[in-house]
Amino acid sequence: MSSGELLSIEPQELKFPFELKKQISCSLQLSNKTDNYVAFKVKTTNPKKYCVRPNTGIVMPRTTCDVTVTMQSQREAPPDMQCKDKFLLQSVIANPGATGKDITPEMFNKESGNLVEECKLRVVYVSPPQPPSPVQEGSDEGSSPRASLSDNGNMNASEFAPVSRAYVEPQDKSSEAKALISRLTDEKKSAIQQNDKLRQELELLRREGSKGHSSGFSFIFVVIIAFLGILLGYLINRT
């Protein structure tokens, strides 16, 4: 647990049970150790990869606040399951009765003379929980090598960027595939409409032929109907 003057943060490592193509979340608990209202802000070195809820907020005196950090689904595993991403949690005393709407970026600006407390958190990937094995009892399942600590204290606050509250999942279908499906659907509808129109016209001709007792009409009618059936079947199969 980090024990700063304003907030205590638990845990110090953001542990994600890493799985490919799966969204993963972990939680932080912020405890206000003072009798003051404390504002906080979360930043990261990789803002496109994570979302934080809430990414800013107020912790009232002697209370706690839970923060959820969500990592987007990853398509590739990092080498040796090591992650270089870092988080920075900044905290500063706020005015009594302050709310989240009162938080401004200037509050966390040290150059303005504000006393800003900072805590750096590292990201650790761990193996997802495995079902118990009857053969290998007592094995350390779920553990993995931790990220190196050598660079934990050497990163400047300028390397961190604010994180968003949410993100948009990437589109799975390409625009070309959607356009092709739309075009084939339109062709199918058009073919069905033309077939219905021709059937109506042929029915009208058949009735007129029946009145005139035309001997050659029946054969022509059968040929046309067969041709339309083949054409309609071909167009439908294309979709």
CSV table of C-alpha atoms in Angstrom, one decimal:
chain,number,residue,atom,x,y,z
A,1,MET,CA,0.0,0.0,0.0
A,2,SER,CA,1.2,3.5,-0.9
A,3,SER,CA,1.0,5.8,2.2
A,4,GLY,CA,1.2,9.4,1.0
A,5,GLU,CA,0.2,12.4,3.0
A,6,LEU,CA,-3.2,12.7,1.3
A,7,LEU,CA,-4.2,9.3,-0.2
A,8,SER,CA,-3.4,5.7,0.5
A,9,ILE,CA,-3.5,3.6,-2.7
A,10,GLU,CA,-4.1,-0.1,-2.8
A,11,PRO,CA,-2.7,-2.0,-4.6
A,12,GLN,CA,0.6,-0.6,-5.9
A,13,GLU,CA,0.5,-2.8,-9.0
A,14,LEU,CA,-2.2,-3.0,-11.6
A,15,LYS,CA,-2.4,-6.8,-12.1
A,16,PHE,CA,-4.3,-7.9,-15.3
A,17,PRO,CA,-5.0,-11.6,-15.8
A,18,PHE,CA,-3.8,-11.4,-19.4
A,19,GLU,CA,-5.8,-13.1,-22.1
A,20,LEU,CA,-5.7,-12.4,-25.9
A,21,LYS,CA,-8.8,-10.7,-27.4
A,22,LYS,CA,-10.4,-10.2,-24.1
A,23,GLN,CA,-11.2,-7.0,-22.2
A,24,ILE,CA,-9.7,-7.1,-18.7
A,25,SER,CA,-10.3,-4.9,-15.6
A,26,CYS,CA,-8.7,-4.4,-12.2
A,27,SER,CA,-9.5,-2.0,-9.3
A,28,LEU,CA,-7.8,0.6,-7.1
A,29,GLN,CA,-9.0,1.8,-3.7
A,30,LEU,CA,-8.1,5.3,-2.7
A,31,SER,CA,-8.4,6.2,1.0
A,32,ASN,CA,-8.4,9.8,2.2
A,33,LYS,CA,-6.3,10.0,5.3
A,34,THR,CA,-7.0,13.7,6.0
A,35,ASP,CA,-9.9,15.9,7.1
A,36,ASN,CA,-9.8,17.7,3.8
A,37,TYR,CA,-11.5,17.1,0.5
A,38,VAL,CA,-8.9,15.6,-1.9
A,39,ALA,CA,-9.1,15.8,-5.7
A,40,PHE,CA,-7.4,13.1,-7.8
A,41,LYS,CA,-6.5,12.6,-11.4
A,42,VAL,CA,-5.3,9.4,-13.2
A,43,LYS,CA,-2.8,9.5,-16.1
A,44,THR,CA,-1.0,6.8,-18.1
A,45,THR,CA,1.8,6.4,-20.6
A,46,ASN,CA,-0.5,4.5,-23.0
A,47,PRO,CA,-3.9,6.4,-22.9
A,48,LYS,CA,-5.3,4.6,-26.1
A,49,LYS,CA,-5.0,1.2,-24.4
A,50,TYR,CA,-6.8,1.9,-21.2
A,51,CYS,CA,-10.0,3.6,-19.8
A,52,VAL,CA,-10.5,4.6,-16.2
A,53,ARG,CA,-13.7,5.1,-14.3
A,54,PRO,CA,-13.6,7.6,-12.8
A,55,ASN,CA,-10.5,9.2,-14.2
A,56,THR,CA,-10.9,12.2,-11.9
A,57,GLY,CA,-12.9,12.7,-8.7
A,58,ILE,CA,-13.1,13.9,-5.1
A,59,VAL,CA,-12.4,11.7,-2.1
A,60,MET,CA,-14.2,13.2,0.9
A,61,PRO,CA,-12.5,13.3,4.3
A,62,ARG,CA,-11.8,9.9,5.9
A,63,THR,CA,-13.6,8.0,3.1
A,64,THR,CA,-12.5,5.7,0.3
A,65,CYS,CA,-13.1,5.7,-3.5
A,66,ASP,CA,-12.9,2.8,-5.9
A,67,VAL,CA,-11.3,3.3,-9.4
A,68,THR,CA,-11.7,0.7,-12.2
A,69,VAL,CA,-9.0,0.4,-14.8
A,70,THR,CA,-10.0,-1.4,-18.0
A,71,MET,CA,-7.5,-2.6,-20.6
A,72,GLN,CA,-8.7,-3.1,-24.2
A,73,SER,CA,-8.6,-6.5,-25.8
A,74,GLN,CA,-5.1,-7.2,-27.1
A,75,ARG,CA,-4.4,-9.2,-30.3
A,76,GLU,CA,-0.7,-10.0,-29.4
A,77,ALA,CA,1.0,-10.9,-26.2
A,78,PRO,CA,4.1,-8.8,-25.2
A,79,PRO,CA,7.5,-10.5,-25.1
A,80,ASP,CA,8.0,-12.6,-21.9
A,81,MET,CA,4.7,-11.2,-20.7
A,82,GLN,CA,6.4,-8.0,-19.6
A,83,CYS,CA,4.5,-4.7,-19.7
A,84,LYS,CA,6.2,-1.2,-19.7
A,85,ASP,CA,2.9,0.8,-19.2
A,86,LYS,CA,2.8,3.0,-16.2
A,87,PHE,CA,0.1,5.0,-14.4
A,88,LEU,CA,0.4,8.2,-12.4
A,89,LEU,CA,-2.2,9.1,-9.8
A,90,GLN,CA,-2.1,12.8,-8.8
A,91,SER,CA,-3.8,14.2,-5.7
A,92,VAL,CA,-4.3,17.7,-4.3
A,93,ILE,CA,-6.3,19.3,-1.5
A,94,ALA,CA,-9.6,20.7,-2.8
A,95,ASN,CA,-12.0,23.3,-1.4
A,96,PRO,CA,-14.4,22.1,1.3
A,97,GLY,CA,-17.6,20.7,-0.3
A,98,ALA,CA,-16.0,20.4,-3.7
A,99,THR,CA,-17.4,17.9,-6.3
A,100,GLY,CA,-16.1,16.4,-9.5
A,101,LYS,CA,-17.5,19.3,-11.5
A,102,ASP,CA,-15.1,21.6,-9.6
A,103,ILE,CA,-12.0,19.8,-10.8
A,104,THR,CA,-9.8,21.7,-13.3
A,105,PRO,CA,-6.5,20.8,-15.0
A,106,GLU,CA,-4.9,23.8,-13.2
A,107,MET,CA,-5.4,22.2,-9.8
A,108,PHE,CA,-2.7,19.6,-10.7
A,109,ASN,CA,-0.2,22.1,-12.2
A,110,LYS,CA,2.9,22.3,-10.0
A,111,GLU,CA,4.2,25.3,-11.8
A,112,SER,CA,1.3,27.3,-10.4
A,113,GLY,CA,2.5,26.6,-6.9
A,114,ASN,CA,0.1,23.8,-6.1
A,115,LEU,CA,1.2,21.0,-3.7
A,116,VAL,CA,0.5,18.0,-5.9
A,117,GLU,CA,1.1,14.5,-4.5
A,118,GLU,CA,2.0,11.9,-7.1
A,119,CYS,CA,2.1,8.1,-7.0
A,120,LYS,CA,3.4,5.9,-9.9
A,121,LEU,CA,1.8,2.5,-10.5
A,122,ARG,CA,3.1,-0.1,-12.8
A,123,VAL,CA,1.2,-2.7,-14.9
A,124,VAL,CA,1.8,-6.4,-14.4
A,125,TYR,CA,0.5,-9.2,-16.5
A,126,VAL,CA,-0.4,-12.4,-14.7
A,127,SER,CA,-1.6,-15.7,-16.1
A,128,PRO,CA,-5.4,-16.3,-15.9
A,129,PRO,CA,-6.6,-18.7,-13.2
A,130,GLN,CA,-6.2,-22.3,-14.2
A,131,PRO,CA,-8.4,-25.3,-13.1
A,132,PRO,CA,-6.7,-27.4,-10.4
A,133,SER,CA,-4.6,-30.2,-11.7
A,134,PRO,CA,-4.8,-33.6,-10.0
A,135,VAL,CA,-1.2,-34.4,-11.0
A,136,GLN,CA,0.7,-31.2,-10.2
A,137,GLU,CA,-0.5,-30.2,-6.7
A,138,GLY,CA,1.0,-27.3,-5.0
A,139,SER,CA,2.2,-25.6,-8.2
A,140,ASP,CA,2.3,-21.8,-8.3
A,141,GLU,CA,-0.5,-21.4,-10.9
A,142,GLY,CA,-1.5,-17.9,-11.9
A,143,SER,CA,2.0,-16.4,-11.4
A,144,SER,CA,4.2,-14.8,-14.0
A,145,PRO,CA,7.4,-12.8,-14.0
A,146,ARG,CA,6.9,-9.2,-12.9
A,147,ALA,CA,7.9,-6.2,-14.8
A,148,SER,CA,11.3,-4.7,-14.0
A,149,LEU,CA,11.5,-2.1,-11.3
A,150,SER,CA,14.6,-0.4,-12.7
A,151,ASP,CA,12.6,2.3,-14.6
A,152,ASN,CA,9.8,2.7,-12.1
A,153,GLY,CA,11.2,5.9,-10.5
A,154,ASN,CA,12.8,7.4,-13.6
A,155,MET,CA,9.7,8.5,-15.5
A,156,ASN,CA,8.7,12.2,-15.6
A,157,ALA,CA,5.1,13.3,-15.1
A,158,SER,CA,5.2,14.8,-18.7
A,159,GLU,CA,5.4,11.2,-20.1
A,160,PHE,CA,1.9,10.4,-18.7
A,161,ALA,CA,-1.3,11.4,-20.5
A,162,PRO,CA,-4.9,11.6,-19.2
A,163,VAL,CA,-7.0,8.5,-19.8
A,164,SER,CA,-10.6,8.4,-21.0
A,165,ARG,CA,-13.6,7.0,-19.3
A,166,ALA,CA,-14.5,4.8,-22.2
A,167,TYR,CA,-13.4,3.6,-25.6
A,168,VAL,CA,-14.9,2.4,-28.9
A,169,GLU,CA,-14.3,-1.2,-30.0
A,170,PRO,CA,-12.9,-1.5,-33.5
A,171,GLN,CA,-15.1,-2.4,-36.4
A,172,ASP,CA,-15.0,-6.1,-37.4
A,173,LYS,CA,-16.5,-5.8,-40.8
A,174,SER,CA,-14.9,-3.8,-43.6
A,175,SER,CA,-16.7,-1.2,-45.6
A,176,GLU,CA,-16.1,-3.1,-48.8
A,177,ALA,CA,-17.9,-6.2,-47.5
A,178,LYS,CA,-20.9,-4.1,-46.3
A,179,ALA,CA,-21.1,-2.4,-49.8
A,180,LEU,CA,-21.0,-5.8,-51.5
A,181,ILE,CA,-23.7,-7.2,-49.4
A,182,SER,CA,-25.9,-4.1,-49.9
A,183,ARG,CA,-25.4,-4.3,-53.7
A,184,LEU,CA,-26.3,-8.0,-53.9
A,185,THR,CA,-29.3,-7.4,-51.8
A,186,ASP,CA,-30.5,-4.7,-54.1
A,187,GLU,CA,-30.0,-6.9,-57.1
A,188,LYS,CA,-32.0,-9.7,-55.5
A,189,LYS,CA,-34.9,-7.3,-54.8
A,190,SER,CA,-34.8,-5.9,-58.3
A,191,ALA,CA,-34.8,-9.4,-59.8
A,192,ILE,CA,-37.8,-10.5,-57.7
A,193,GLN,CA,-39.7,-7.3,-58.7
A,194,GLN,CA,-39.0,-7.8,-62.4
A,195,ASN,CA,-40.1,-11.5,-62.2
A,196,ASP,CA,-43.4,-10.5,-60.5
A,197,LYS,CA,-44.0,-7.9,-63.2
A,198,LEU,CA,-43.3,-10.4,-66.0
A,199,ARG,CA,-45.5,-13.0,-64.4
A,200,GLN,CA,-48.4,-10.5,-64.3
A,201,GLU,CA,-47.9,-9.6,-67.9
A,202,LEU,CA,-47.7,-13.3,-69.0
A,203,GLU,CA,-50.9,-14.0,-67.0
A,204,LEU,CA,-52.6,-11.2,-68.9
A,205,LEU,CA,-51.4,-12.6,-72.2
A,206,ARG,CA,-52.5,-16.1,-71.3
A,207,ARG,CA,-56.0,-14.9,-70.6
A,208,GLU,CA,-56.1,-13.0,-73.9
A,209,GLY,CA,-54.7,-16.1,-75.7
A,210,SER,CA,-57.4,-18.3,-74.1
A,211,LYS,CA,-60.1,-16.1,-75.4
A,212,GLY,CA,-58.6,-16.1,-79.0
A,213,HIS,CA,-57.8,-19.9,-78.8
A,214,SER,CA,-54.2,-19.3,-80.0
A,215,SER,CA,-52.5,-22.6,-80.6
A,216,GLY,CA,-48.9,-21.5,-80.4
A,217,PHE,CA,-49.2,-19.4,-77.2
A,218,SER,CA,-49.0,-22.3,-74.7
A,219,PHE,CA,-45.5,-23.4,-76.0
A,220,ILE,CA,-44.1,-19.9,-75.9
A,221,PHE,CA,-45.6,-19.3,-72.4
A,222,VAL,CA,-43.9,-22.5,-71.0
A,223,VAL,CA,-40.5,-21.5,-72.5
A,224,ILE,CA,-40.6,-18.0,-71.0
A,225,ILE,CA,-41.6,-19.2,-67.6
A,226,ALA,CA,-38.7,-21.7,-67.6
A,227,PHE,CA,-36.2,-19.0,-68.6
A,228,LEU,CA,-37.4,-16.7,-65.9
A,229,GLY,CA,-37.1,-19.4,-63.3
A,230,ILE,CA,-33.4,-20.1,-64.3
A,231,LEU,CA,-32.6,-16.3,-64.2
A,232,LEU,CA,-34.2,-15.8,-60.8
A,233,GLY,CA,-32.4,-18.8,-59.3
A,234,TYR,CA,-29.0,-17.5,-60.6
A,235,LEU,CA,-29.5,-14.1,-59.1
A,236,ILE,CA,-30.6,-15.4,-55.7
A,237,ASN,CA,-27.7,-17.8,-55.5
A,238,ARG,CA,-25.3,-14.8,-56.0
A,239,THR,CA,-26.3,-13.5,-52.6
